[in-house]
Amino acid sequence: MANITFKSNPVTLLGQEVKVGDSAPNFTVLANDLSPVTLDDSKGSVRLVSVVPSIDTGVCDAQTRRFNEETAGLGNTKVLTVSMDLPFAQKRWCGANGIENVQTVSDHRDASFGEAYGVLIQELRLLARAVFVIDSNDKVTYVEYVSEATNHPDYEAAISAVKAAQ
């Protein structure tokens, strides 16, 4: 498993670590209207999955905004931002910030995504910061588990991976 810290303190990640070349694990998270969202819902598209601890914090806010802007012109791409935030908080945040190219989804109910992708922080019941790119055939083509959860991911590498998967 990836070695992750949260504010410089080591944390334990639950679930399976995902690697490039793996078949993308399925998951069930909740949309802002509480409807279920699964990997299969975006089948046939390239998926950029941006994982954040909480949408209402500075780095998570910046990460979601950056992927919203950078993917605006990328056809056949679906961007999901996954966190443990309640769907209502995610909806409020998106509305207040004009986010249109990213779908925020909540893993708060079952931690299905967190366990399937190995990003569930046992000590905090938050998700570790990570980025996954999944091609239209459900193969993982890019993985970044950010070693310090309060740091930014490598945006350029993630966007390059999306473009390469198109």
Short mmCIF file of C-alpha atoms in Angstrom, two decimals:
data_model
loop_
_atom_site.label_atom_id
_atom_site.label_comp_id
_atom_site.label_asym_id
_atom_site.label_seq_id
_atom_site.Cartn_x
_atom_site.Cartn_y
_atom_site.Cartn_z
CA MET A 1 0.00 0.00 0.00
CA ALA A 2 1.02 3.59 -0.56
CA ASN A 3 2.62 5.36 2.41
CA ILE A 4 0.46 8.39 3.11
CA THR A 5 0.61 11.09 5.75
CA PHE A 6 -2.07 13.55 6.81
CA LYS A 7 -0.58 16.75 8.24
CA SER A 8 2.73 14.86 8.52
CA ASN A 9 1.19 12.04 10.59
CA PRO A 10 1.23 8.53 9.06
CA VAL A 11 -2.22 7.09 8.37
CA THR A 12 -3.55 3.64 7.53
CA LEU A 13 -5.28 3.20 4.17
CA LEU A 14 -7.98 0.55 3.93
CA GLY A 15 -8.81 -1.34 0.77
CA GLN A 16 -6.85 -2.44 -2.25
CA GLU A 17 -4.17 -0.31 -3.88
CA VAL A 18 -4.96 0.26 -7.55
CA LYS A 19 -2.16 0.13 -10.11
CA VAL A 20 -1.75 1.15 -13.74
CA GLY A 21 -2.97 -1.71 -15.93
CA ASP A 22 -5.58 -2.93 -13.43
CA SER A 23 -9.21 -3.23 -14.38
CA ALA A 24 -10.91 -0.33 -12.65
CA PRO A 25 -12.87 -1.55 -9.62
CA ASN A 26 -16.56 -0.73 -9.60
CA PHE A 27 -18.02 1.37 -6.80
CA THR A 28 -21.26 2.98 -5.71
CA VAL A 29 -21.25 6.58 -4.51
CA LEU A 30 -24.01 9.17 -4.23
CA ALA A 31 -24.73 12.07 -6.57
CA ASN A 32 -25.83 15.41 -5.15
CA ASP A 33 -29.48 14.31 -5.49
CA LEU A 34 -28.72 11.08 -3.51
CA SER A 35 -29.01 8.86 -6.58
CA PRO A 36 -26.39 6.11 -6.90
CA VAL A 37 -23.43 6.61 -9.25
CA THR A 38 -21.24 3.70 -10.39
CA LEU A 39 -18.26 3.33 -12.69
CA ASP A 40 -20.57 1.73 -15.25
CA ASP A 41 -22.58 4.96 -15.48
CA SER A 42 -19.74 6.52 -17.46
CA LYS A 43 -18.76 3.44 -19.46
CA GLY A 44 -17.28 4.31 -22.86
CA SER A 45 -15.78 7.58 -21.60
CA VAL A 46 -12.35 8.40 -20.28
CA ARG A 47 -12.72 9.05 -16.55
CA LEU A 48 -10.57 11.32 -14.42
CA VAL A 49 -11.33 10.52 -10.79
CA SER A 50 -10.10 13.21 -8.43
CA VAL A 51 -10.19 12.14 -4.79
CA VAL A 52 -10.18 14.78 -2.03
CA PRO A 53 -10.47 14.65 1.77
CA SER A 54 -13.05 17.50 1.93
CA ILE A 55 -14.30 19.82 -0.80
CA ASP A 56 -14.47 22.79 1.61
CA THR A 57 -10.72 23.00 2.24
CA GLY A 58 -8.17 25.05 0.33
CA VAL A 59 -6.25 22.35 -1.55
CA CYS A 60 -9.40 20.32 -2.30
CA ASP A 61 -11.14 23.46 -3.57
CA ALA A 62 -8.14 24.30 -5.79
CA GLN A 63 -7.87 20.72 -7.07
CA THR A 64 -11.53 20.57 -8.05
CA ARG A 65 -11.40 23.99 -9.73
CA ARG A 66 -8.23 23.09 -11.64
CA PHE A 67 -9.65 19.86 -13.04
CA ASN A 68 -12.91 21.69 -13.85
CA GLU A 69 -10.95 24.21 -15.96
CA GLU A 70 -8.42 21.82 -17.52
CA THR A 71 -10.99 19.30 -18.72
CA ALA A 72 -13.47 21.80 -20.18
CA GLY A 73 -12.32 21.18 -23.76
CA LEU A 74 -11.59 17.47 -23.51
CA GLY A 75 -14.31 15.54 -25.33
CA ASN A 76 -15.43 12.10 -24.17
CA THR A 77 -14.10 12.76 -20.67
CA LYS A 78 -16.03 12.44 -17.44
CA VAL A 79 -14.56 14.01 -14.29
CA LEU A 80 -15.63 12.83 -10.87
CA THR A 81 -14.53 14.41 -7.61
CA VAL A 82 -15.01 11.92 -4.79
CA SER A 83 -15.03 12.83 -1.10
CA MET A 84 -16.72 11.82 2.13
CA ASP A 85 -18.59 15.14 2.23
CA LEU A 86 -22.36 14.91 2.34
CA PRO A 87 -24.03 15.31 -1.07
CA PHE A 88 -25.81 18.45 0.16
CA ALA A 89 -22.50 20.14 1.02
CA GLN A 90 -21.05 19.17 -2.34
CA LYS A 91 -24.08 20.58 -4.16
CA ARG A 92 -23.86 23.84 -2.23
CA TRP A 93 -20.13 24.14 -2.92
CA CYS A 94 -20.54 23.49 -6.67
CA GLY A 95 -23.36 26.01 -6.95
CA ALA A 96 -21.40 28.67 -5.08
CA ASN A 97 -18.29 28.09 -7.21
CA GLY A 98 -19.70 27.63 -10.73
CA ILE A 99 -18.36 24.11 -11.18
CA GLU A 100 -19.84 22.65 -14.37
CA ASN A 101 -17.36 20.14 -15.81
CA VAL A 102 -16.91 18.04 -12.65
CA GLN A 103 -19.48 15.81 -10.99
CA THR A 104 -19.00 15.74 -7.23
CA VAL A 105 -19.99 12.46 -5.62
CA SER A 106 -20.09 11.34 -2.01
CA ASP A 107 -18.65 8.15 -0.57
CA HIS A 108 -20.00 8.88 2.92
CA ARG A 109 -22.61 6.13 3.02
CA ASP A 110 -20.65 2.94 2.36
CA ALA A 111 -17.03 3.99 1.69
CA SER A 112 -17.41 1.81 -1.42
CA PHE A 113 -15.01 3.90 -3.48
CA GLY A 114 -12.51 4.37 -0.65
CA GLU A 115 -12.16 0.65 -0.06
CA ALA A 116 -12.20 -0.31 -3.76
CA TYR A 117 -9.39 2.16 -4.56
CA GLY A 118 -7.39 1.91 -1.33
CA VAL A 119 -7.87 5.54 -0.26
CA LEU A 120 -10.02 5.21 2.89
CA ILE A 121 -8.09 6.65 5.85
CA GLN A 122 -8.90 4.38 8.78
CA GLU A 123 -8.09 6.91 11.50
CA LEU A 124 -10.17 9.77 10.05
CA ARG A 125 -12.84 8.14 7.85
CA LEU A 126 -11.78 10.55 5.11
CA LEU A 127 -10.37 9.76 1.69
CA ALA A 128 -6.69 10.27 0.94
CA ARG A 129 -5.88 12.64 -1.91
CA ALA A 130 -5.42 10.70 -5.14
CA VAL A 131 -6.02 10.86 -8.89
CA PHE A 132 -6.98 7.99 -11.18
CA VAL A 133 -7.43 7.99 -14.94
CA ILE A 134 -9.54 5.18 -16.37
CA ASP A 135 -9.82 4.67 -20.12
CA SER A 136 -13.02 3.93 -22.04
CA ASN A 137 -12.34 0.18 -21.66
CA ASP A 138 -12.22 0.44 -17.84
CA LYS A 139 -8.43 0.03 -17.61
CA VAL A 140 -6.53 2.19 -15.13
CA THR A 141 -3.97 4.22 -17.11
CA TYR A 142 -2.76 6.63 -14.41
CA VAL A 143 -2.55 6.50 -10.62
CA GLU A 144 -1.27 9.04 -8.12
CA TYR A 145 -1.61 8.52 -4.39
CA VAL A 146 -0.43 11.90 -3.07
CA SER A 147 2.06 11.09 -0.30
CA GLU A 148 0.99 14.00 1.94
CA ALA A 149 -2.78 14.44 1.90
CA THR A 150 -2.52 18.22 2.29
CA ASN A 151 -0.37 18.58 -0.88
CA HIS A 152 -1.53 19.10 -4.46
CA PRO A 153 -1.48 16.27 -7.00
CA ASP A 154 0.55 16.46 -10.21
CA TYR A 155 -2.07 18.20 -12.36
CA GLU A 156 -0.03 18.19 -15.56
CA ALA A 157 0.66 14.45 -15.38
CA ALA A 158 -3.02 13.69 -14.75
CA ILE A 159 -4.23 15.85 -17.67
CA SER A 160 -1.56 14.32 -19.95
CA ALA A 161 -2.83 10.87 -18.96
CA VAL A 162 -6.40 11.88 -19.81
CA LYS A 163 -5.30 13.14 -23.23
CA ALA A 164 -3.30 9.95 -23.87
CA ALA A 165 -6.33 7.80 -22.97
CA GLN A 166 -8.61 9.55 -25.48
#
